Tab-separated table of C-alpha atoms and ligand atoms in Angstrom:
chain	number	residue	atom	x	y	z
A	453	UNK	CA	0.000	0.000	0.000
A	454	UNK	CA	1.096	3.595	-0.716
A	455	UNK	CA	-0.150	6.425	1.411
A	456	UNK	CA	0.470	9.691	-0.640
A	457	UNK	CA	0.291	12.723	1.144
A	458	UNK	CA	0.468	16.672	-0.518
A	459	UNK	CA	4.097	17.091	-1.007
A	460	UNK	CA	5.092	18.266	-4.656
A	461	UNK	CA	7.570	14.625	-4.725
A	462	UNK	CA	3.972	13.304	-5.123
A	463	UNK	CA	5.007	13.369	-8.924
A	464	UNK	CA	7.170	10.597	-8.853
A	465	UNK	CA	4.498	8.366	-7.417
A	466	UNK	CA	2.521	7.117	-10.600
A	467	UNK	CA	6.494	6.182	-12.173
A	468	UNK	CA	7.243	4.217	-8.746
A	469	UNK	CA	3.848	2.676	-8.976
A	470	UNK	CA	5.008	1.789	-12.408
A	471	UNK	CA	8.446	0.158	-11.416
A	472	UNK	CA	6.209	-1.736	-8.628
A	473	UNK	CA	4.004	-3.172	-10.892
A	474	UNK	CA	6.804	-4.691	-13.352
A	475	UNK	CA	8.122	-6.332	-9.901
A	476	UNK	CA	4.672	-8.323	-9.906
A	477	UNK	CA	3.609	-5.704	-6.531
A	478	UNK	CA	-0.017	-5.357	-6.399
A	479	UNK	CA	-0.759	-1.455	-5.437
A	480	UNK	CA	-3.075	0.276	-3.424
A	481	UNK	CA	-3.077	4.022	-3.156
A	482	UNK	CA	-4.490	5.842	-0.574
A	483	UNK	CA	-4.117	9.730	-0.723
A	484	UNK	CA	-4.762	12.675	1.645
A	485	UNK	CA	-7.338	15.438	0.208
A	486	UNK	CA	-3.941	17.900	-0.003
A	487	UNK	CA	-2.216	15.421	-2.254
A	488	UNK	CA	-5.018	15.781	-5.064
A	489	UNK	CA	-3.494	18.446	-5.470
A	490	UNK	CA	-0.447	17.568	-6.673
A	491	UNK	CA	-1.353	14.316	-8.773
A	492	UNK	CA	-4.989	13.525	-9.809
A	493	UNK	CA	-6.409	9.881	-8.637
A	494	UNK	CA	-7.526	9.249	-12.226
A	495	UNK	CA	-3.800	8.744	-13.114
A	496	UNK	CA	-2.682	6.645	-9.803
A	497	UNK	CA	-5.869	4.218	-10.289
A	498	UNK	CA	-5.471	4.137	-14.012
A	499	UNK	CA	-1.794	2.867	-13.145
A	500	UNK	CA	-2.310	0.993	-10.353
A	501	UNK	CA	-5.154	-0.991	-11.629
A	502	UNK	CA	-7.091	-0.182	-8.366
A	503	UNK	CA	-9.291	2.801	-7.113
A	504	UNK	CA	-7.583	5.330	-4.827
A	505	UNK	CA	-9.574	6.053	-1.883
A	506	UNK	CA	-8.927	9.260	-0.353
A	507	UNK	CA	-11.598	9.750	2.125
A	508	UNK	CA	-13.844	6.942	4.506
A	509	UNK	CA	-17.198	7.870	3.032
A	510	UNK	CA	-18.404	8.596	-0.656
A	511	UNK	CA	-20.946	11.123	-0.507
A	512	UNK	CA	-22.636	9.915	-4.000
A	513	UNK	CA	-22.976	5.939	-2.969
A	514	UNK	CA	-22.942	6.057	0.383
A	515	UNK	CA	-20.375	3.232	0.773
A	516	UNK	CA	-17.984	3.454	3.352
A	517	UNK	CA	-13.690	2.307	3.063
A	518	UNK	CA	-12.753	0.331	5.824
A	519	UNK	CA	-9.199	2.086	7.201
A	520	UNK	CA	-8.799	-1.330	9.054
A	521	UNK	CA	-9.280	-3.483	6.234
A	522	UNK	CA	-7.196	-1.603	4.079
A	523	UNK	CA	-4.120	-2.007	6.740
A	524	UNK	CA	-4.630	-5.773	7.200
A	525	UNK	CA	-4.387	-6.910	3.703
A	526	UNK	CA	-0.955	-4.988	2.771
A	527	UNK	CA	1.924	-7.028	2.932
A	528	UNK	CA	3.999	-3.150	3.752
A	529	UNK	CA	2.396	0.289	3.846
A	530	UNK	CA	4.711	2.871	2.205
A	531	UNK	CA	4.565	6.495	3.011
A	532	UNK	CA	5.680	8.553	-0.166
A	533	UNK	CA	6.598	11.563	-0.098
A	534	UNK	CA	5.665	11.893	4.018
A	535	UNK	CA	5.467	15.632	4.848
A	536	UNK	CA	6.762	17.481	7.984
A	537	UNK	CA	2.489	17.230	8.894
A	538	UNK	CA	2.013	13.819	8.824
A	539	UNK	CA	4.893	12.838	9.879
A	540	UNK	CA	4.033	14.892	12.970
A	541	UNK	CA	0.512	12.917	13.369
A	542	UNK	CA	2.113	9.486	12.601
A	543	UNK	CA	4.458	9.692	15.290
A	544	UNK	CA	1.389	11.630	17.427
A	545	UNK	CA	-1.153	8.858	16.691
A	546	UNK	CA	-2.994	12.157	15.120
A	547	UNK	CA	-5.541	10.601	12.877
A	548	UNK	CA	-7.478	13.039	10.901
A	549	UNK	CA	-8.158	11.395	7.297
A	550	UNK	CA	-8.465	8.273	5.830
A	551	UNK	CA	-4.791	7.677	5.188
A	552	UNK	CA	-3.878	8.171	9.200
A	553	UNK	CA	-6.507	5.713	10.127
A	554	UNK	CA	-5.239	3.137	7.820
A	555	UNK	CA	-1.712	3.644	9.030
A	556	UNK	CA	-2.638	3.149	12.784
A	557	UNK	CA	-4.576	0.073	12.161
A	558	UNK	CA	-1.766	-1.098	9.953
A	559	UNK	CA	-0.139	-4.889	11.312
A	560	UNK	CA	2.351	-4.232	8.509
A	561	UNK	CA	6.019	-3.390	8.242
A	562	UNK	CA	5.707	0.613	7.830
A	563	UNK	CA	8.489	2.623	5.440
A	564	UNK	CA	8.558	6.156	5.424
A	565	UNK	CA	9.821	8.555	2.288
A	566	UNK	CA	9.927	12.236	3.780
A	567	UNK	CA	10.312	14.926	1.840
A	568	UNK	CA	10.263	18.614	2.695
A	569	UNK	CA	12.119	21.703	2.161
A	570	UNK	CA	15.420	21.731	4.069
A	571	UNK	CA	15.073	23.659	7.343
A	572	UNK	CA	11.961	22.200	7.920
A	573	UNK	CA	13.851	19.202	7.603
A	574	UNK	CA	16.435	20.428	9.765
A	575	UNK	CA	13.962	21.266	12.544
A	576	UNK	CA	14.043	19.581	15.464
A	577	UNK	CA	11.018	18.582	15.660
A	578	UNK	CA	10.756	16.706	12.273
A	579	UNK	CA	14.391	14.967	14.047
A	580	UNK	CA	12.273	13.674	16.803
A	581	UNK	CA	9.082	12.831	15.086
A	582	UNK	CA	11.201	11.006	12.491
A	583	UNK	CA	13.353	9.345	15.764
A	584	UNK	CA	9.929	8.672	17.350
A	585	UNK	CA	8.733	6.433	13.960
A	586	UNK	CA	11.875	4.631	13.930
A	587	UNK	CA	11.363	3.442	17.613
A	588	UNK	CA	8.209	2.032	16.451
A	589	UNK	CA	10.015	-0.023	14.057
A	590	UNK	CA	9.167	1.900	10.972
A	591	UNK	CA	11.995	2.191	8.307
A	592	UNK	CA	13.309	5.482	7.347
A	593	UNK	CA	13.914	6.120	3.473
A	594	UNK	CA	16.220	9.101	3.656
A	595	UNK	CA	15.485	12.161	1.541
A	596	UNK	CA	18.594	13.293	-0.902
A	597	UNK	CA	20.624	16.146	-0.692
A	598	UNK	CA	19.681	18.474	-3.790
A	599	UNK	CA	17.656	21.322	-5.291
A	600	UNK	CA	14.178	21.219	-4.006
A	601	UNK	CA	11.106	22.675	-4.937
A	602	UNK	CA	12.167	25.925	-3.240
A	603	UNK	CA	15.042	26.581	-4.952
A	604	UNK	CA	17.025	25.875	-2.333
A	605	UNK	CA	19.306	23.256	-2.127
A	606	UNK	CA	20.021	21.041	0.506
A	607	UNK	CA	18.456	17.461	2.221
A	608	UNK	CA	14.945	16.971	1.780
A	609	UNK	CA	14.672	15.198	-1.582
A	610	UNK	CA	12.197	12.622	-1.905
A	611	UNK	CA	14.638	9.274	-2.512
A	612	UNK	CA	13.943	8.106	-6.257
A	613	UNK	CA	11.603	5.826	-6.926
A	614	UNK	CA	14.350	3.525	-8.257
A	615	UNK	CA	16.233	3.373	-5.033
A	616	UNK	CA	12.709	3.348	-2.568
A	617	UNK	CA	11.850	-0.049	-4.957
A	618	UNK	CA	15.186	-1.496	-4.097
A	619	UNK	CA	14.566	-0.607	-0.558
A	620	UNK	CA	11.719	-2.902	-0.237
A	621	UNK	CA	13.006	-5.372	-3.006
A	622	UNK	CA	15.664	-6.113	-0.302
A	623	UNK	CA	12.864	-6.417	2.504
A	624	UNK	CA	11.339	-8.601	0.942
A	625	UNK	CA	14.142	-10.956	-0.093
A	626	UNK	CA	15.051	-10.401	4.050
A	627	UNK	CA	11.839	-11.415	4.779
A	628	UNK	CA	12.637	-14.977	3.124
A	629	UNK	CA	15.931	-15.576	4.679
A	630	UNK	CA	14.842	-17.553	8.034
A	631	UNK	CA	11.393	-18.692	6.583
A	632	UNK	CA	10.721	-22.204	8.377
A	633	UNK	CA	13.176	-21.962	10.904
A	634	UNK	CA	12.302	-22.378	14.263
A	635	UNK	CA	14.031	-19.517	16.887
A	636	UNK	CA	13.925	-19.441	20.797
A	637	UNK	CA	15.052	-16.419	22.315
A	638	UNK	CA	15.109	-15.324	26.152
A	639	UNK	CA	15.434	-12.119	27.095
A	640	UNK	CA	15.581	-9.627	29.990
A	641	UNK	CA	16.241	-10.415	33.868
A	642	UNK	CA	14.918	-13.120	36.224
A	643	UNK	CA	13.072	-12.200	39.877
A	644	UNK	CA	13.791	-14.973	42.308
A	645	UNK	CA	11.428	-13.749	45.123
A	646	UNK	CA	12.140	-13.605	49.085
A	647	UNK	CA	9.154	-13.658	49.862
A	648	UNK	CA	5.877	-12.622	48.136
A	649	UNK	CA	6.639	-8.711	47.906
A	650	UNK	CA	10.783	-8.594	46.860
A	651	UNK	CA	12.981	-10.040	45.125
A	652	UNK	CA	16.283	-10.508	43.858
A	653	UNK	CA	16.817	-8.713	40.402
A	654	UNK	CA	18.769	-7.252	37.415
A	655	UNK	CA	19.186	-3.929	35.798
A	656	UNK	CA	18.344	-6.144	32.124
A	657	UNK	CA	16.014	-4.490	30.534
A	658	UNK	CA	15.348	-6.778	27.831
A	659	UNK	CA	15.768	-4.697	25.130
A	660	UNK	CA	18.322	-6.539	22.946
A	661	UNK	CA	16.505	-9.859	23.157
A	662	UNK	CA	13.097	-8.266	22.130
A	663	UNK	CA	15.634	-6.710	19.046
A	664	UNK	CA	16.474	-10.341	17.988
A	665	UNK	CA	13.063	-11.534	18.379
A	666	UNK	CA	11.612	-8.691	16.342
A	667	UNK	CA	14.297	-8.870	13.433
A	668	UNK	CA	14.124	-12.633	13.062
A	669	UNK	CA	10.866	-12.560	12.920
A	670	UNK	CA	10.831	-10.224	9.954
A	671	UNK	CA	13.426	-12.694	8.200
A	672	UNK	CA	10.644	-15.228	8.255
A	673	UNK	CA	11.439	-16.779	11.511
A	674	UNK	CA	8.901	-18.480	14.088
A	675	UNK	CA	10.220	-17.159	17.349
A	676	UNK	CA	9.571	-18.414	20.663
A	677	UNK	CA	10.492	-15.613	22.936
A	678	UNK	CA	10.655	-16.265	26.571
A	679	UNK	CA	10.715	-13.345	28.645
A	680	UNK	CA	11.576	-12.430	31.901
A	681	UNK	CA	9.649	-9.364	33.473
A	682	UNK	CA	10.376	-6.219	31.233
A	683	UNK	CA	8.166	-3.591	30.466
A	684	UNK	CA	8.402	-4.303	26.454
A	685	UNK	CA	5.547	-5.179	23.827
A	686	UNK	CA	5.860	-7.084	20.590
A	687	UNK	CA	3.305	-7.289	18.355
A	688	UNK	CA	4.869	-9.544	15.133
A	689	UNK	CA	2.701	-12.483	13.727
A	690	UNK	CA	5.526	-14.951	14.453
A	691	UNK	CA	6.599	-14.388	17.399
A	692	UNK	CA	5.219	-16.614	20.139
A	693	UNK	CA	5.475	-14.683	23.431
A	694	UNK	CA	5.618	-16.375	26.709
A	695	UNK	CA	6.317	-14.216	30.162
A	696	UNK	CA	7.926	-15.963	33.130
A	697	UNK	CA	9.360	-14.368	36.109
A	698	UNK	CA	12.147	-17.030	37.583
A	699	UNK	CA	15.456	-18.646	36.316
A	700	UNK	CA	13.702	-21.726	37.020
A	701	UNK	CA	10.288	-21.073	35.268
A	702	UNK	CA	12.778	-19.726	32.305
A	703	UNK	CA	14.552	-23.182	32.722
A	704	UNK	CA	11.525	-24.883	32.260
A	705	UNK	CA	9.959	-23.079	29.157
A	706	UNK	CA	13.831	-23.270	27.358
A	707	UNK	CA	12.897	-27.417	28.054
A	708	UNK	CA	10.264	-27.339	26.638
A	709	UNK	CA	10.977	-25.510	23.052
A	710	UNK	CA	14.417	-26.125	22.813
A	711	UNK	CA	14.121	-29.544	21.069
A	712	UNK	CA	12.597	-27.808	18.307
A	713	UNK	CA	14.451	-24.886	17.825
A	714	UNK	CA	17.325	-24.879	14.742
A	715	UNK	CA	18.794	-21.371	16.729
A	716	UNK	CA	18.455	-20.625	20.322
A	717	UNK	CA	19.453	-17.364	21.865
A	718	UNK	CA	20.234	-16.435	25.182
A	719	UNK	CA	19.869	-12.601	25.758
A	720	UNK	CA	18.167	-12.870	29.182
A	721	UNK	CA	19.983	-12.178	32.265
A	722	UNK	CA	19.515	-15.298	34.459
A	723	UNK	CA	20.172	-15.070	37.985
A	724	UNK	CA	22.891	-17.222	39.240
A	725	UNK	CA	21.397	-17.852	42.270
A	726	UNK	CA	18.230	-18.153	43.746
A	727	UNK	CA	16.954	-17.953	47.700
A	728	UNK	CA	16.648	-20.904	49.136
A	729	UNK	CA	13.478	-20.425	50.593
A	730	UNK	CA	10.494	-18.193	50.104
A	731	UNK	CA	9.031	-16.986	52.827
A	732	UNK	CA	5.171	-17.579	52.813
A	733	UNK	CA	4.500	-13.950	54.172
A	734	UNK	CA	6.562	-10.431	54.074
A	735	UNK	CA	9.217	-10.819	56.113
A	736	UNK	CA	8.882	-8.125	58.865
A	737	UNK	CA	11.545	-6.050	60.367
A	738	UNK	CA	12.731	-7.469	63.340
A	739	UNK	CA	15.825	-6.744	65.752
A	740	UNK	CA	18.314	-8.617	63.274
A	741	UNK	CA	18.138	-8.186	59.649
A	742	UNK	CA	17.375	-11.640	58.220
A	743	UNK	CA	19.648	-13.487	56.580
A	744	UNK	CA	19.066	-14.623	52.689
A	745	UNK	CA	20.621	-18.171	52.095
A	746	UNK	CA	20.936	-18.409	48.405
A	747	UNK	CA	21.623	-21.517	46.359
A	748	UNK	CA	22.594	-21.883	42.437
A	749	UNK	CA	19.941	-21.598	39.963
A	750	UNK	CA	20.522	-24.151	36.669
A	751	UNK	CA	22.498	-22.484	34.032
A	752	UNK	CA	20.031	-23.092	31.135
A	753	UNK	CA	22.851	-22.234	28.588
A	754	UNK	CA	25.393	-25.135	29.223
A	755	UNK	CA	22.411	-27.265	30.153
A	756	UNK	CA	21.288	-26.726	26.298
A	757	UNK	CA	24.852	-26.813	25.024
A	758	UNK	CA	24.725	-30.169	26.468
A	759	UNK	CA	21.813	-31.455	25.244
A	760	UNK	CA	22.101	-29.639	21.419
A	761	UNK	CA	22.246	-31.893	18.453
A	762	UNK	CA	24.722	-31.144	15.395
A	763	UNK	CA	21.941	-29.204	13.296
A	764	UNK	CA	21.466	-26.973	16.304
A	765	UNK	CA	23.140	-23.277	16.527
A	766	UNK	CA	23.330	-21.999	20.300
A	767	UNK	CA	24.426	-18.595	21.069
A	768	UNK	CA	24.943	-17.313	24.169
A	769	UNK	CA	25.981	-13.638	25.851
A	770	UNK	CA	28.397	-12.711	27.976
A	771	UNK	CA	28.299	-9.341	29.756
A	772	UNK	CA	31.798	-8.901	31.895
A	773	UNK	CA	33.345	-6.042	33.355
A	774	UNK	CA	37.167	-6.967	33.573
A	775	UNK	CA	38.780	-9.933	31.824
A	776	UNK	CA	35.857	-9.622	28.859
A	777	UNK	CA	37.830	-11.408	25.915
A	778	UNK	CA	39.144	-14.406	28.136
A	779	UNK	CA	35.894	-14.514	30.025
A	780	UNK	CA	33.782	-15.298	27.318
A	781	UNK	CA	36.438	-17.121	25.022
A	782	UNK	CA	35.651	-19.891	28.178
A	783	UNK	CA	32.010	-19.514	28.198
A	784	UNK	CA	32.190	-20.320	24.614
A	785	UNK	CA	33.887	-23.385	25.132
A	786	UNK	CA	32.634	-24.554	28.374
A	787	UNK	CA	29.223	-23.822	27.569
A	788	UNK	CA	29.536	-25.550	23.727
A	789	UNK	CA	28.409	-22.426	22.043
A	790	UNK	CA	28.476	-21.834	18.442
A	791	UNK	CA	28.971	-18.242	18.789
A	792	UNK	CA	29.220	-15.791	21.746
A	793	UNK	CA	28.204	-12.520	22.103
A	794	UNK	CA	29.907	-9.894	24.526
A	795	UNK	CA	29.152	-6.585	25.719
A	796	UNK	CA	31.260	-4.848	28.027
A	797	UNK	CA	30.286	-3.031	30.568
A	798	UNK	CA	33.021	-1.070	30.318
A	799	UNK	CA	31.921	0.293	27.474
A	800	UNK	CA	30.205	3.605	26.992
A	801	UNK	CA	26.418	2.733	25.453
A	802	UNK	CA	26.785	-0.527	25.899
A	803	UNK	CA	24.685	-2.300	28.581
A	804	UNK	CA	21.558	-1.944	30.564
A	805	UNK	CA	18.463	-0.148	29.628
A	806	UNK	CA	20.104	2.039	26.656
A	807	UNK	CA	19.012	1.337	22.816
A	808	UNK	CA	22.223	1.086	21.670
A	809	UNK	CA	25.080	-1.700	22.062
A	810	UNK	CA	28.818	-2.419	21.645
A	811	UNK	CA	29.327	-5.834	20.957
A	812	UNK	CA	32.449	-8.204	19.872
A	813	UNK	CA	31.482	-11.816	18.445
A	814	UNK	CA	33.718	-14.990	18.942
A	815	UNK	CA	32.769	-17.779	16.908
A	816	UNK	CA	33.692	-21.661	17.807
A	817	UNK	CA	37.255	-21.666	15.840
A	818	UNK	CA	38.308	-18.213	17.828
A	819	UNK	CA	37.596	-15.670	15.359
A	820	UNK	CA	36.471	-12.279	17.260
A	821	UNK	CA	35.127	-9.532	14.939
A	822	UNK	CA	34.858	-5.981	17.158
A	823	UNK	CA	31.689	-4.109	16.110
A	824	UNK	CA	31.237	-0.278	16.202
A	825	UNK	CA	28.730	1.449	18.466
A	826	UNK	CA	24.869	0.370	17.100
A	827	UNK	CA	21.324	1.005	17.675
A	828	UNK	CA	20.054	-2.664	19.529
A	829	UNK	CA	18.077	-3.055	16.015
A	830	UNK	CA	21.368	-2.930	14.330
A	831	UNK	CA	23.041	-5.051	16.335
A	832	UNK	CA	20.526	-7.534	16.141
A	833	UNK	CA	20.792	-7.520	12.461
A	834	UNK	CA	24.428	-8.007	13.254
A	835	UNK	CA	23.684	-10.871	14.777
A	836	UNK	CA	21.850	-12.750	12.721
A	837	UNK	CA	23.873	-12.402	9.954
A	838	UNK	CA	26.251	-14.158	11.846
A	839	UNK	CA	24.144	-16.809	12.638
A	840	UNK	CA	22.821	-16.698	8.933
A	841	UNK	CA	26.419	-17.782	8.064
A	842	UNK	CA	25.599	-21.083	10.193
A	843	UNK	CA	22.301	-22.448	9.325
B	614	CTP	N1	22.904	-18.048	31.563
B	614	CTP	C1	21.979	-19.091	31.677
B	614	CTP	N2	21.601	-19.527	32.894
B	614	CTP	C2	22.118	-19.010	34.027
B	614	CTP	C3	23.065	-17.960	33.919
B	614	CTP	C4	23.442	-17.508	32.685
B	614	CTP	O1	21.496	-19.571	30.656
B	614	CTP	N3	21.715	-19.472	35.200
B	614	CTP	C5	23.310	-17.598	30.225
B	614	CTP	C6	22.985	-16.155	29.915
B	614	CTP	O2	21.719	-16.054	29.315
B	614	CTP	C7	24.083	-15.769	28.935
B	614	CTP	C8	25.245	-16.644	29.361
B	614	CTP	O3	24.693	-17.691	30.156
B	614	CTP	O4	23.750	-16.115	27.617
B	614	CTP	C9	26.313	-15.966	30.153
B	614	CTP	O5	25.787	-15.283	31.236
B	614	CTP	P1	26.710	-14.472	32.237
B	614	CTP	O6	25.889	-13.971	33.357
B	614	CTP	O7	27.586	-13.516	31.490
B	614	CTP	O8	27.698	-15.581	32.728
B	614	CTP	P2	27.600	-16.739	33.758
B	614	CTP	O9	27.731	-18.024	32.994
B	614	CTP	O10	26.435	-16.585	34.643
B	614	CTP	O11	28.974	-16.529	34.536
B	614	CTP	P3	29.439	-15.335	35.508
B	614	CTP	O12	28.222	-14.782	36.151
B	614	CTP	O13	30.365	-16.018	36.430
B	614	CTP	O14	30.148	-14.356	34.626
């Protein structure tokens, strides 16, 4: 689906709808009233093959476009051109037409074309609405540096239609690349509880296993994720979410799926060690403070390294603060990983509770590649390239 909205880059639109079409893309256009103004419907339906709906009710039938089934039946929704306004209202839930409906009660992957004249470009608050989409997943098609409709010249291009096809030529190829594989992913921390109001915790916030889950999920993957408490939502088709709260109820649910699974990952941040006892009311404050006796939790990650078959991959993390390469070279080994992620916590944005990541990758024959600062997205595409390599 395209959503066109009044930008003069709407001009390009009926030759990208053309390029689609020769790619075997079926199109449907849906327009705001201010970008009839810059190309007439006549000429998108004509080359689309489809009518272009533009607003939820036509005044001479009486029929009425459903926004919702419009969003469920497109495979992506494309925003092209995206102005500074809608833009604004996408990342603002703002819904004031036909074509803002349709792209809240899109399921689909959403990419977004903006294009503008330079300093609105440049304001800041196009930079967050555009940083607001792109934490919602969307995909950000980059306007060009060049002359614009102003005469100015700077960044604020529409991208050509010839690149935006390649853009989601390449998604869609992605989309292929785990198709019938089978993932299980943990992430975040573990609570052990004390007793029924505290527990024993981690800073993980789970944001680099949701990542993984997310991404291999739009390679085709059917993920399990397991996660630990973490105040995260996923919403992809193939990803099968189940919510525990212990290293032992994680334990359990990695049991259970891990025969199946051709790639395990484990993100989460399982406790080591777990109280021995819970107490069966709050423990109140009494002359001594109690004492905790703690024993070891099962580490779920050499378990499965035990029990994986030759077809399996198992990748594990490793989050040290001194001794990192060593560290995890033995984890590797001991744990009979195929490859091992590390993150430092030495390392400035890597870590807890940020969106970004540092990580270095050592493989079963020793090879460590070093990889630059990332957004967790990026790193999880980093990732499964890796594994890619292995399956
Ligand atoms: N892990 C696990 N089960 C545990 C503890 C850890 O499956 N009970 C997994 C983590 O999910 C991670 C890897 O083991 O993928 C390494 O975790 P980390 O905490 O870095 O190392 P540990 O093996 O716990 O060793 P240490 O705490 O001594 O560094």
């Amino acid at each position: 689906m395209i959503g066109i909205t009044g930008s003069i880059a709407a001009y390009k639109i009926p030759f990208l709808i053309r390029l689609l079409k020769k790619e075997g893309a079926e199109v449907q256009v849906v327009m705001t009233p201010a970008a009839r103004d810059f190309v007439t419907p006549l000429t998108l339906s004509v080359l689309s093959g489809n009518p272009v709906y533009t607003y939820p009710f036509d005044e001479d039938d009486g029929s009425w476009t459903s926004h919702v089934e419009l969003g469920s039946r497109a495979d992506v929704m494309l925003m092209a051109p995206v102005t500074a306004a809608t833009l604004g209202k996408m990342a603002n839930g703002i819904a004031d037409n036909l074509l803002l409906t349709t792209y809240l009660s899109a399921k689909c992957p959403v990419f977004f074309a903006p294009a503008m004249d330079l300093d609105m470009y440049r304001h800041p608050a196009t930079g967050e609405n555009i940083k607001k989409l792109i934490g919602f997943g969307h995909t950000l098609i980059e306007p060009q540096v060049g002359e614009l409709a102003s005469g100015l010249t700077g960044a604020g291009r529409m991208e050509e239609p010839e690149n935006i096809v390649k853009v989601l030529k390449d998604h869609f190829a992605k989309r292929r690349q785990f198709a019938g594989k089978k993932f299980l992913i943990t992430a975040g921390p573990t609570y052990e509880a004390i007793d029924p109001v505290r527990f024993i915790g981690n800073h993980s916030s789970g944001k680099m296993g949701f990542a993984l889950a997310e991404a291999a999920a739009e390679k085709g993957a059917e993920v399990t994720l397991i996660a630990g408490p973490v105040k995260l939502e996923i919403t992809h088709p193939l990803v099968r979410r189940i919510d525990v709260a212990s290293a032992n109820e994680m334990y359990e649910m990695c049991k259970k799926y891990f025969p199946a699974a051709d790639v395990t990952v484990m993100s989460a941040a399982v406790a080591d060690f777990t109280p021995e006892e819970i107490a069966p009311q709050k423990i109140k404050k009494g002359d001594q403070p109690p004492e905790i006796k703690l024993k070891p939790t099962v580490d779920i990650l050499r378990q499965l390294g035990r029990e994986k078959d030759s077809g399996q991959v198992l990748v594990g993390f490793a989050l040290e603060t001194d001794n990192e390469l060593e560290n995890a070279r033995l984890k590797l080994k001991n744990k009979n990983l195929d490859l091992i992620v590390l993150n430092s916590l030495k390392e400035q944005g890597a870590g807890f509770g940020v969106s970004t990541n540092k990580i270095t990758i050592i493989d079963k024959n020793g090879k460590q590649t070093d990889y630059p600062l990332k957004s967790k997205k990026e790193v999880a595409e980093d990732i499964l390239d890796r594994i890619a390599e292995l399956i």
